[in-house]
Amino acid sequence: MKTLTTDPSKLSLICILALNLTLSGCGGSGSSSDDNDSSAGQNSGSTDNDDSDNGSNAGPEQPVAESPAPDSPLVINEILTAVDFRDDAAVENPRGENTPWLEIYNRGDSALNLGDYTLSVPVDYMQSWNFPDMTLAAGEHLIVWGDGQTGDDTDGNLFSSIYLRSARVIDLRDADGNLLDRLDMSGFPADISYGRYPDGDDWRYVYSSPSPGESNPAGDNGFALNCEMISLGVGDTLQAVSFPPRSLTWEADTDLLKVSDDGAITAIKDQSGDSQVSISATDEDGNTEVCDITVVNWKTNQSVLLVSDTPPADFLLDTIDGVLYYTYPGKLLATTNGMQSYEQVGSFPETPGHPIMVKTDNGYYVSSGANVYHSSDLADWSVSNAMRTKTLLHGFASFKDNDGTERLFAGEYSTEKANPHSVYRGLLSKSGAIWDEVLRFDSLEDYYNSGGNLTSIRHIHLTMTDPYTGDVWVGTGDADEHSRLYYSPDNGESFILVGVGSQKYRTLSMWFTEDYVYWNMDSERAEQHVYRLPRSVYRDNGNSWPSLTPELTSGSTVPGLRYLVTANNDGSLPVSVGHLYTETEARTLHANASVRVIDDEDNDYSEDVAELRHASQWYHSWVEADDGSKVLLMSTSVESIDELKRDNNSRIFGFRELDDGSVDVQEVMLVKSEDPDEYVAYSQLTPVTQDADGFIYLQGRLTPHRIYKARLMWHNAD
């Protein structure tokens, strides 16, 4: 096995965190009706790998230097930029939603007409919103809601198009474009507000009890930090920033990192198990704030998935022909403006778990629960295939041959020990689909009752098609002997075992590029890596994939290597068929005593793309970053044994394959669970789809909110 390496000298940087890296939103709980292994996402597994735009390492964009008018009568007086866990009236807008807001205050002596005044975000992706023609009296406060959801309100409530939660810098300008106020909120924590005191005076306090539309009180804690909860790669430095700026005394009681007198935090070393540590900052009045920092062995704080909104929905489906489809119970909804408005286009089948929808030349197909449904017009649905159990996110795939023949593949998933599991193939036509079973696995119960076999698994994790070859890939789990990777070169007529016998082959995601086939590790019990197979080996082997764990029917076993027994008719091997063992002596192999060798480097041509020791790795989606680069987003959960678990947060990683074949791997988001202080194993945020405007949509599970809307700001790692 080959390991991809990165020059350690390239991992050192000074990173000023100008991005809000922790996650928040609104619109309901992130819990769903799914069981512990279900989630959300799309089935696309390919990219054109267009690296004509190599991105930028310039760091976060900064606004043009400009000073606000010091005597401006109109100012931003208080702001709450992000909502994670607040559900009180202080953040509930007139529509009954908990959303970000800011408060404008007229500190002048006379009324002001706000017609053509603007709020704008001058960096990242430009946002601008005009105030309506209205008058604000002297000494009057005005609330502007900032979740991007515009609309008329007869009571005079202002719903701006500004996404405050992703706005690092906010400008207030008059009708002539003069800058009246500018506020930099980079990295400001969620659920607290920041205000001037007295009204219209200096920025002085952070408030756990905001006062929108009212005078700001004197606060009891005067600052917040931009490092509330973050990851920091070994060798990297983060410059901590306080709101408002003030003199602080820093303390760090750990040898994993150090902090300078001015708040520069440097990660020194990694460690096994929990690597989250705390540092404290105390001001001259004795107020203390804490940063929880997790030291990691990957790149962080260079690229970011920046959440702008948390629109309401039940399940996200996909973007098809420029239209984003999603569901409410029993309803199929469509939007072309970022979920600011929608149209109901039809009914929708029952969704006991996350549904997956694909468009084919022969209509639309949905995998939901134990059924595959078909519709010719999205309005009405009928059962096309009734299975025993559901499919997972990447367990339902389609492929169209060069001759126009279209097929669907669906792999069953359940956690019941008595259930067998199958892969089904649907041959599509205008009249529907003809289904047959192309791969069947016996149940775990059969495995234990028989004393071991080669035909049992716990469940099927994925069924995906390679868009470059048409190969159908199947992944299973969960124990080592049941963790397998198969591929079919003939549309499901036969399946060839590529790898078995290790958590390395327990995967929920595979993705495909022109030169490689990638997969991740859905394992909580082994160090989590991402691997890939080079297509050069496939081509050199006559357009077929050699086995990474080949079966041996001659020669001898080698002490120290691990084997899976495939035949033991003469009892010469130490364990029965279907069981693993580590060899202690050389044993003769033949047709009646055969094995698969599991960890022989002479057969392992896979490449180790990244070690991401943290938690089980889940689903993925291809997206385009703001710089035009193609990036694969992959989610993780929190699920992990104590020896591997770093903290109680899940994460999203970005993978960008470069022209030279190397892969830029970065953490782009740290995700809090619905209960950040507890271990919530299956908490995660799954990337699902991207709309025509570049917004990325993610499905929350056991997170503060259910749906997240974001953009990816990608900067190549130093």
XYZ file of C-alpha atoms in Angstrom:
718
model
C 0.000 0.000 0.000
C 1.235 3.440 -0.922
C 0.819 6.382 1.449
C 0.391 9.869 0.021
C 2.658 12.246 1.909
C 2.750 16.003 2.434
C 5.845 18.051 3.147
C 5.502 18.915 6.888
C 7.085 22.307 6.215
C 3.999 23.219 4.228
C 1.708 22.737 7.223
C 2.970 25.694 9.234
C 0.946 28.864 8.935
C -0.383 31.813 10.813
C -4.136 31.647 10.441
C -6.265 34.543 11.587
C -9.676 33.016 12.020
C -11.868 35.365 10.034
C -14.575 32.763 9.646
C -17.330 31.496 11.899
C -16.332 27.840 11.907
C -18.937 26.511 14.334
C -22.343 25.581 13.123
C -25.762 26.953 13.877
C -29.132 27.574 12.297
C -32.897 27.622 12.734
C -35.986 25.800 11.663
C -36.423 22.815 13.956
C -34.530 19.882 15.354
C -31.952 18.056 13.292
C -33.384 14.722 14.419
C -35.274 12.637 11.904
C -37.315 9.489 11.754
C -34.267 7.571 10.464
C -32.663 4.837 12.529
C -29.045 4.995 13.613
C -27.562 4.343 10.184
C -29.661 6.542 7.922
C -28.978 10.015 6.652
C -29.297 12.240 3.603
C -27.579 12.817 0.307
C -27.316 12.428 -3.430
C -25.815 9.564 -5.401
C -23.510 11.421 -7.767
C -20.056 9.904 -7.627
C -18.077 11.577 -10.391
C -16.273 14.752 -11.293
C -14.532 16.051 -14.374
C -11.521 16.896 -12.171
C -11.156 20.291 -13.823
C -8.185 21.939 -12.166
C -7.768 24.766 -14.635
C -8.426 27.167 -11.760
C -5.928 26.333 -9.063
C -7.637 28.379 -6.375
C -6.038 30.935 -4.157
C -3.929 30.962 -1.034
C -4.548 34.610 -0.373
C -6.625 33.876 2.722
C -9.970 35.439 3.587
C -10.947 38.349 1.404
C -10.834 41.744 3.095
C -13.042 44.773 2.358
C -11.611 47.916 0.851
C -10.163 50.034 3.648
C -12.680 52.728 4.497
C -13.549 54.574 7.716
C -17.141 55.233 8.773
C -18.219 58.828 9.307
C -17.457 59.490 13.006
C -20.499 61.720 13.483
C -22.981 59.489 11.655
C -26.410 59.764 13.281
C -27.340 56.238 12.163
C -25.445 53.219 13.500
C -25.709 49.499 14.049
C -26.478 49.274 17.767
C -26.806 45.549 18.529
C -26.432 42.350 16.530
C -27.016 38.620 16.900
C -25.479 36.863 13.918
C -26.170 33.161 14.470
C -28.673 30.996 16.300
C -27.722 27.540 17.556
C -29.744 26.683 20.633
C -31.722 29.808 21.497
C -35.499 29.478 21.280
C -36.650 32.518 23.253
C -38.504 35.628 22.145
C -35.251 37.574 21.790
C -34.523 35.803 18.504
C -38.029 34.961 17.286
C -39.132 37.016 14.315
C -42.776 37.904 13.585
C -43.033 34.755 11.452
C -42.352 32.634 14.529
C -38.825 31.666 13.444
C -35.622 31.984 15.476
C -33.355 33.975 13.188
C -30.382 36.352 13.254
C -31.036 40.102 13.422
C -29.405 43.457 13.844
C -30.689 46.654 15.386
C -30.330 50.098 13.801
C -30.363 53.150 16.088
C -30.832 56.825 15.312
C -28.519 58.591 17.752
C -29.063 61.953 16.085
C -31.348 64.833 17.059
C -33.793 64.581 14.167
C -35.731 61.991 12.191
C -34.057 60.267 9.231
C -35.625 59.042 6.008
C -34.054 55.649 5.275
C -35.136 55.391 1.651
C -32.248 53.901 -0.402
C -30.044 53.395 2.662
C -28.352 49.991 2.400
C -27.011 47.114 4.427
C -24.304 45.216 2.595
C -21.720 42.495 2.987
C -18.651 43.744 1.108
C -16.621 40.486 1.129
C -17.004 36.833 0.193
C -20.086 36.861 -2.043
C -21.512 40.368 -2.231
C -24.867 40.954 -0.599
C -26.797 44.211 -0.544
C -30.253 45.192 0.671
C -32.061 48.529 0.462
C -34.168 49.904 3.272
C -37.711 50.811 2.243
C -38.896 54.411 2.150
C -39.487 54.955 5.871
C -38.665 57.384 8.651
C -36.757 56.584 11.832
C -37.304 59.079 14.656
C -34.459 60.386 16.818
C -33.674 57.912 19.590
C -35.657 55.153 17.849
C -34.522 51.532 17.422
C -35.263 49.461 14.319
C -34.894 45.655 13.976
C -33.780 44.171 10.656
C -34.101 40.396 10.368
C -31.237 38.745 8.507
C -31.920 35.170 7.403
C -32.118 35.988 3.694
C -35.870 35.403 3.617
C -37.357 38.582 2.145
C -41.028 39.436 1.808
C -43.559 42.127 2.484
C -44.871 42.625 5.981
C -47.886 44.851 6.508
C -46.860 45.572 10.103
C -43.620 47.222 9.011
C -41.275 44.399 9.999
C -38.101 44.377 7.913
C -36.947 41.069 6.422
C -33.701 41.693 4.583
C -31.992 39.553 1.956
C -28.773 39.654 4.009
C -27.526 36.374 5.474
C -26.149 37.626 8.776
C -24.787 34.296 9.925
C -22.287 34.212 7.052
C -21.580 37.959 7.039
C -18.076 38.549 8.326
C -18.194 42.278 7.639
C -21.397 44.345 7.590
C -21.672 47.863 6.152
C -24.386 50.459 6.689
C -24.487 53.168 3.998
C -26.657 56.180 3.266
C -28.471 56.907 -0.005
C -25.304 58.473 -1.480
C -23.175 55.435 -0.645
C -21.323 57.035 2.269
C -20.180 54.542 4.898
C -22.038 55.214 8.143
C -20.995 52.147 10.123
C -18.922 49.003 9.611
C -18.856 45.984 11.881
C -16.466 43.017 11.634
C -18.082 39.941 13.206
C -15.546 37.363 12.040
C -15.766 34.311 14.277
C -18.313 35.784 16.682
C -20.034 33.030 18.694
C -23.646 32.010 18.216
C -26.558 32.661 20.581
C -25.206 35.863 22.103
C -25.495 39.444 20.907
C -22.966 42.251 20.724
C -23.994 45.785 21.553
C -23.046 49.389 22.092
C -23.439 50.916 25.538
C -24.953 53.369 26.106
C -27.006 53.182 22.890
C -25.046 54.663 19.992
C -21.796 54.789 21.985
C -18.843 52.356 21.867
C -19.159 48.609 21.311
C -18.861 47.447 24.868
C -20.772 44.319 25.871
C -21.793 40.859 24.777
C -25.223 39.830 25.961
C -26.600 36.420 26.867
C -29.995 38.173 27.128
C -30.312 40.315 23.978
C -32.627 43.345 23.859
C -33.691 43.885 20.217
C -35.697 47.079 19.773
C -34.882 48.305 23.282
C -32.067 50.199 24.974
C -28.985 48.119 25.693
C -28.315 47.567 29.398
C -24.969 47.552 31.145
C -23.509 44.053 30.785
C -21.758 41.832 33.311
C -19.340 40.223 30.884
C -17.671 42.472 28.390
C -16.104 40.193 25.779
C -16.351 37.062 23.669
C -13.709 35.093 21.758
C -13.480 33.839 18.172
C -12.214 30.416 19.253
C -15.200 29.117 21.187
C -14.867 25.625 19.666
C -12.414 24.871 16.864
C -9.936 22.376 15.455
C -6.270 23.301 15.112
C -3.745 21.282 13.133
C -0.372 20.411 14.624
C 2.131 23.136 13.744
C -0.588 25.690 12.943
C -1.191 28.945 14.779
C -4.492 30.705 15.365
C -4.641 34.345 16.405
C -7.422 34.593 18.959
C -9.512 37.762 18.785
C -11.780 39.266 21.430
C -15.026 41.194 20.927
C -14.483 44.040 21.622
C -10.658 44.169 21.471
C -9.125 44.331 24.935
C -6.109 43.376 26.999
C -6.331 39.752 28.148
C -4.293 37.333 30.224
C -4.077 33.900 28.606
C -3.571 30.527 30.261
C -3.165 27.031 28.786
C -2.725 24.108 31.160
C -1.724 21.518 28.520
C 1.326 20.368 26.587
C -0.662 19.950 23.346
C -0.566 23.656 22.566
C 0.861 26.940 23.723
C -0.588 30.436 23.783
C 1.400 33.677 23.611
C 0.763 36.817 25.618
C -1.168 38.315 22.698
C -3.398 35.253 22.171
C -1.565 33.439 19.361
C -2.446 29.753 19.872
C -0.107 27.119 18.405
C -0.815 23.381 18.330
C 2.321 21.533 19.430
C 1.544 17.821 19.237
C -1.174 15.281 18.618
C -2.202 12.480 20.941
C -4.348 9.354 20.883
C -7.866 9.631 22.228
C -9.390 12.870 23.480
C -7.354 15.782 22.126
C -9.700 18.630 23.076
C -8.138 21.092 25.496
C -9.194 24.428 26.928
C -7.455 27.746 27.199
C -8.760 30.713 29.148
C -8.598 34.464 28.712
C -9.249 36.900 31.552
C -9.719 40.662 31.268
C -8.768 43.368 33.774
C -12.207 43.173 35.422
C -11.821 39.466 36.135
C -14.191 38.267 33.406
C -13.041 34.944 31.938
C -13.907 33.237 28.669
C -12.769 29.789 27.511
C -11.803 28.376 24.117
C -12.213 24.643 23.524
C -9.607 23.623 20.956
C -9.172 20.161 19.495
C -5.656 19.420 18.279
C -5.759 17.341 15.083
C -3.367 15.886 12.514
C -5.032 17.384 9.420
C -5.292 20.812 7.810
C -7.770 23.262 9.300
C -8.847 26.920 9.199
C -7.890 27.526 5.580
C -11.112 26.668 3.751
C -14.593 26.892 5.202
C -18.118 25.759 4.497
C -19.867 28.958 5.503
C -23.498 28.525 6.572
C -25.792 31.351 5.548
C -29.249 30.035 6.378
C -31.208 27.137 7.818
C -34.390 27.009 5.723
C -37.266 24.763 6.780
C -37.709 21.385 5.077
C -38.123 17.720 5.923
C -35.742 15.951 3.535
C -33.469 17.295 0.816
C -33.489 15.337 -2.432
C -31.365 16.712 -5.293
C -30.945 19.505 -7.820
C -32.192 18.353 -11.217
C -32.148 20.584 -14.307
C -31.549 23.636 -12.122
C -34.448 22.871 -9.768
C -33.882 21.953 -6.115
C -36.332 19.319 -4.883
C -37.148 18.633 -1.248
C -39.985 17.236 0.817
C -42.490 17.929 3.503
C -44.486 14.913 4.683
C -46.516 13.755 1.695
C -45.436 16.700 -0.479
C -42.771 17.180 -3.145
C -41.588 20.796 -3.289
C -39.412 22.598 -5.838
C -37.482 25.860 -5.681
C -35.237 27.843 -8.006
C -34.391 30.727 -5.644
C -32.549 29.121 -2.759
C -35.676 28.022 -0.856
C -36.914 31.572 -0.420
C -40.108 30.388 -2.090
C -41.310 27.060 -3.428
C -43.935 25.314 -5.515
C -45.590 22.030 -4.678
C -45.109 19.903 -7.779
C -46.740 16.731 -6.547
C -47.355 14.247 -3.811
C -44.557 12.166 -2.334
C -44.320 8.647 -0.911
C -44.060 7.970 2.792
C -40.575 8.736 4.128
C -39.697 6.516 7.118
C -36.074 7.385 6.347
C -34.245 9.695 4.011
C -35.501 9.236 0.424
C -33.201 9.250 -2.618
C -34.495 10.487 -5.984
C -32.920 10.037 -9.414
C -34.030 11.217 -12.838
C -33.726 8.848 -15.795
C -34.819 8.988 -19.430
C -37.651 6.720 -18.322
C -39.012 8.852 -15.523
C -38.203 9.554 -11.893
C -37.374 6.899 -9.309
C -37.315 7.228 -5.528
C -35.964 4.817 -2.939
C -37.894 5.406 0.277
C -38.321 2.919 3.051
C -38.464 -0.628 1.680
C -39.863 0.449 -1.696
C -38.614 1.888 -4.954
C -41.244 4.181 -6.487
C -41.693 5.416 -10.056
C -43.294 8.554 -11.462
C -43.423 9.876 -14.998
C -44.387 13.421 -13.979
C -43.422 13.876 -10.269
C -47.107 14.243 -9.429
C -48.070 10.638 -8.698
C -45.990 7.684 -7.580
C -46.412 3.915 -7.780
C -44.365 1.089 -6.275
C -41.841 -0.241 -8.786
C -39.971 -2.670 -6.513
C -40.850 -3.909 -3.039
C -37.765 -4.914 -1.076
C -37.364 -6.427 2.384
C -35.708 -3.318 3.843
C -34.562 0.178 2.897
C -31.420 1.408 1.154
C -28.885 3.834 2.573
C -27.871 7.123 0.966
C -25.357 5.609 -1.457
C -27.309 2.378 -1.770
C -29.405 3.447 -4.781
C -27.749 4.224 -8.106
C -28.426 4.425 -11.820
C -26.342 3.982 -14.960
C -26.966 4.510 -18.679
C -25.021 2.401 -21.181
C -23.664 3.784 -24.434
C -26.548 2.070 -26.236
C -29.068 3.969 -24.113
C -29.986 1.085 -21.813
C -30.714 2.349 -18.296
C -30.463 0.344 -15.096
C -31.051 0.971 -11.409
C -29.307 -0.823 -8.573
C -30.572 -0.941 -4.977
C -28.866 -2.563 -1.973
C -30.782 -3.494 1.179
C -29.842 -2.276 4.642
C -31.134 -3.306 8.050
C -29.737 -4.074 11.493
C -31.840 -7.183 12.116
C -29.647 -10.262 12.540
C -32.280 -12.520 10.959
C -32.515 -10.520 7.717
C -30.782 -11.583 4.513
C -29.789 -8.707 2.226
C -29.827 -8.401 -1.548
C -28.833 -6.146 -4.410
C -31.596 -5.634 -6.962
C -31.264 -4.539 -10.573
C -33.983 -2.716 -12.468
C -34.002 -2.664 -16.277
C -35.818 0.542 -17.220
C -38.274 1.276 -20.010
C -41.032 3.815 -20.582
C -43.515 1.412 -19.068
C -41.517 0.997 -15.848
C -38.785 -1.323 -14.602
C -38.210 -5.082 -14.593
C -36.417 -6.039 -11.391
C -34.304 -9.042 -10.501
C -32.068 -10.049 -7.600
C -28.414 -10.050 -8.716
C -26.559 -10.520 -5.415
C -27.800 -12.128 -2.196
C -26.194 -12.400 1.238
C -27.275 -14.664 4.063
C -28.110 -13.253 7.482
C -25.872 -12.862 10.515
C -28.077 -15.403 12.226
C -27.115 -17.915 9.512
C -23.446 -17.104 10.091
C -23.606 -17.784 13.825
C -25.871 -20.838 13.524
C -23.605 -22.458 10.938
C -20.419 -21.744 12.828
C -19.225 -19.468 10.021
C -19.681 -19.112 6.271
C -18.623 -16.907 3.366
C -22.114 -15.782 2.393
C -23.293 -13.789 5.425
C -23.015 -10.078 6.188
C -24.729 -7.698 8.577
C -26.001 -5.350 5.836
C -25.216 -3.611 2.546
C -23.733 -0.141 2.946
C -23.462 1.040 -0.636
C -24.399 0.214 -4.198
C -22.794 2.689 -6.585
C -21.898 2.873 -10.266
C -18.587 4.071 -11.657
C -19.454 6.709 -14.300
C -16.177 6.088 -16.140
C -16.500 2.316 -16.605
C -20.071 1.410 -15.674
C -18.799 -0.974 -12.980
C -21.244 -1.557 -10.139
C -19.635 -1.408 -6.691
C -21.109 -2.969 -3.537
C -19.846 -2.442 0.004
C -20.911 -4.435 3.069
C -20.252 -4.512 6.816
C -19.707 -4.491 9.765
C -17.340 -7.025 11.383
C -13.968 -7.551 9.702
C -15.042 -10.795 8.044
C -18.228 -9.152 6.741
C -16.624 -5.908 5.553
C -16.204 -6.357 1.811
C -15.837 -4.495 -1.451
C -17.198 -6.066 -4.640
C -17.435 -4.816 -8.175
C -19.373 -6.037 -11.192
C -17.923 -5.402 -14.671
C -21.037 -6.706 -16.452
C -24.026 -4.736 -15.111
C -24.586 -7.072 -12.188
C -24.318 -10.422 -13.961
C -21.337 -11.319 -11.754
C -19.543 -9.763 -8.785
C -15.827 -9.948 -8.011
C -14.473 -9.563 -4.477
C -11.779 -6.848 -4.329
C -11.198 -6.611 -0.577
C -12.367 -8.346 2.614
C -11.370 -9.046 6.199
C -10.613 -5.612 7.590
C -12.310 -2.414 8.742
C -10.468 -0.867 5.814
C -13.203 -2.267 3.551
C -16.136 -1.131 5.700
C -17.315 1.901 3.765
C -20.377 4.086 3.257
C -18.974 6.174 0.397
C -17.108 5.637 -2.837
C -16.317 8.375 -5.317
C -14.744 8.341 -8.726
C -12.375 10.507 -10.734
C -10.745 9.950 -14.087
C -7.644 8.405 -12.516
C -8.801 6.940 -9.185
C -11.531 5.158 -7.241
C -11.828 6.381 -3.632
C -13.524 4.994 -0.541
C -13.814 5.970 3.114
C -14.072 4.013 6.376
C -17.336 3.697 8.269
C -15.572 2.385 11.337
C -15.631 3.493 14.944
C -13.148 0.842 16.058
C -10.110 1.330 13.769
C -8.079 4.354 12.738
C -10.086 6.071 10.041
C -8.433 6.574 6.663
C -9.502 7.386 3.126
C -8.067 5.110 0.427
C -8.006 4.985 -3.345
C -7.209 2.608 -6.202
C -5.259 3.906 -9.224
C -6.932 3.190 -12.543
C -3.487 2.558 -14.012
C -3.538 -0.804 -12.213
C -6.999 -1.491 -13.646
C -5.806 -0.764 -17.177
C -2.583 -2.742 -16.779
C -4.645 -5.703 -15.588
C -6.794 -5.850 -18.719
C -9.496 -3.476 -17.464
C -10.160 -5.422 -14.297
C -9.384 -4.819 -10.629
C -6.985 -7.318 -9.020
C -7.976 -8.494 -5.572
C -6.344 -6.740 -2.638
C -7.011 -9.888 -0.597
C -6.553 -12.771 -3.089
C -7.580 -16.340 -2.384
C -4.659 -18.790 -2.003
C -5.150 -22.470 -2.836
C -1.501 -23.481 -3.046
C 1.790 -22.772 -1.324
C 1.966 -22.061 2.392
C 0.746 -19.493 4.872
C 3.241 -17.045 6.341
C 3.548 -16.510 10.095
C 2.521 -13.000 11.139
C 0.042 -12.479 8.321
C -3.732 -12.439 8.786
C -6.001 -14.809 6.860
C -9.682 -15.441 6.207
C -10.399 -19.168 5.880
C -12.306 -20.062 2.699
C -12.035 -23.870 2.928
C -11.001 -26.170 5.779
C -12.255 -29.590 4.784
C -9.301 -31.422 6.331
C -9.215 -29.384 9.550
C -5.619 -28.285 9.013
C -6.389 -24.612 9.582
C -6.929 -23.299 13.123
C -10.406 -21.775 12.581
C -13.486 -22.644 10.583
C -14.638 -21.207 7.244
C -15.560 -17.535 7.348
C -13.331 -16.747 10.338
C -10.109 -14.757 10.590
C -6.871 -15.633 12.296
C -3.269 -14.424 12.537
C -0.837 -17.119 11.451
C 1.701 -18.536 13.894
C 3.244 -21.235 11.666
C 3.541 -22.156 7.996
C 0.658 -24.357 6.824
C 0.253 -26.042 3.474
C -2.573 -24.726 1.302
C -4.611 -26.647 -1.271
C -8.162 -26.837 -2.606
C -9.451 -28.275 0.689
C -7.496 -25.832 2.866
C -7.582 -22.359 1.328
C -7.491 -18.787 2.618
C -7.603 -15.159 1.606
C -4.568 -13.194 2.710
C -5.699 -9.961 4.354
C -2.700 -7.738 5.022
C 0.013 -8.781 2.602
C 1.630 -5.627 1.214
C 2.679 -7.501 -1.926
C -0.989 -7.588 -2.986
C -2.138 -4.242 -1.633
C -1.848 -1.643 -4.400
C -4.230 0.819 -2.703
C -3.030 4.285 -1.736
C -3.580 5.851 1.672
C -5.006 9.304 0.888
C -5.498 10.626 4.411
C -5.510 9.533 8.030
C -8.439 11.269 9.734
C -8.456 9.614 13.138
C -11.612 10.933 14.683
C -14.863 9.053 14.027
C -16.711 6.955 11.459
C -16.865 8.478 7.989
C -20.212 8.722 6.236
C -21.585 10.293 3.060
C -20.343 12.636 0.350
C -21.337 15.022 -2.415
C -19.405 16.731 -5.206
C -19.624 20.547 -5.156
C -18.057 23.554 -6.788
C -16.299 25.991 -4.473
C -16.531 29.763 -4.842
C -13.212 29.749 -6.728
C -14.598 27.280 -9.284
C -12.642 24.258 -8.045
C -14.292 20.841 -7.805
C -14.292 19.557 -4.236
C -15.644 16.381 -2.682
C -17.343 17.040 0.664
C -17.453 14.106 3.098
C -19.230 13.984 6.435
C -18.207 12.205 9.608
C -20.246 11.382 12.680
C -19.125 11.413 16.327
C -19.208 7.615 16.602
C -15.846 6.298 17.823
C -14.231 4.279 20.586
C -12.536 6.255 23.367
C -9.050 5.479 22.066
C -9.820 7.263 18.776
C -12.460 9.888 19.654
C -11.050 13.408 19.770
C -14.142 15.295 20.961
C -17.957 15.333 20.764
C -18.121 17.060 17.390
C -18.674 15.740 13.897
C -16.926 17.264 10.895
C -17.017 17.835 7.164
C -13.865 17.370 5.115
C -13.065 18.651 1.649
C -11.014 16.611 -0.850
C -9.554 18.237 -3.932
C -7.582 16.080 -6.358
C -4.839 18.164 -7.989
C -3.261 17.861 -11.423
C -0.242 15.952 -10.088
C -2.496 13.334 -8.445
C -1.986 14.604 -4.909
C -5.047 15.362 -2.798
C -5.616 18.503 -0.761
C -7.599 17.339 2.300
C -8.967 19.917 4.720
C -11.513 20.154 7.487
C -14.036 22.729 6.272
C -16.570 22.603 9.094
C -16.796 21.532 12.712
C -20.350 20.495 13.570
C -21.897 20.660 17.027
C -24.484 18.089 18.014
C -27.864 18.943 19.476
C -26.225 18.411 22.884
C -22.583 19.547 22.559
C -21.647 18.474 26.076
C -22.670 14.864 25.479
C -21.465 12.067 23.220
C -24.133 11.914 20.484
C -22.699 9.129 18.333
C -24.672 9.607 15.107
C -24.778 13.398 15.053
C -23.668 14.645 11.649
C -24.320 17.061 8.826
C -24.536 15.470 5.375
C -23.826 17.376 2.143
C -26.683 16.609 -0.249
C -26.763 18.890 -3.280
C -25.796 22.273 -4.755
C -28.102 24.670 -6.578
C -27.476 26.714 -9.721
C -26.387 29.720 -7.619
C -23.634 27.784 -5.863
C -25.400 27.264 -2.535
C -24.742 23.880 -0.935
C -27.516 22.174 1.019
C -26.885 19.862 3.942
C -29.143 17.608 5.989
C -28.690 17.712 9.739
C -29.085 14.709 11.964
C -29.104 15.169 15.739
C -27.770 18.680 15.085
C -29.311 21.954 16.255
C -31.224 22.309 12.982
C -32.417 20.085 10.189
C -31.420 21.891 6.974
C -28.363 24.060 6.323
C -27.562 26.268 3.345
C -23.916 27.171 2.789
C -21.164 28.158 0.398
C -17.701 26.654 0.178
C -14.825 29.149 0.356
C -11.826 27.085 -0.710
C -8.192 28.095 -0.317
C -5.496 25.646 -1.310
C -3.586 24.401 1.711
C -0.163 25.931 2.270
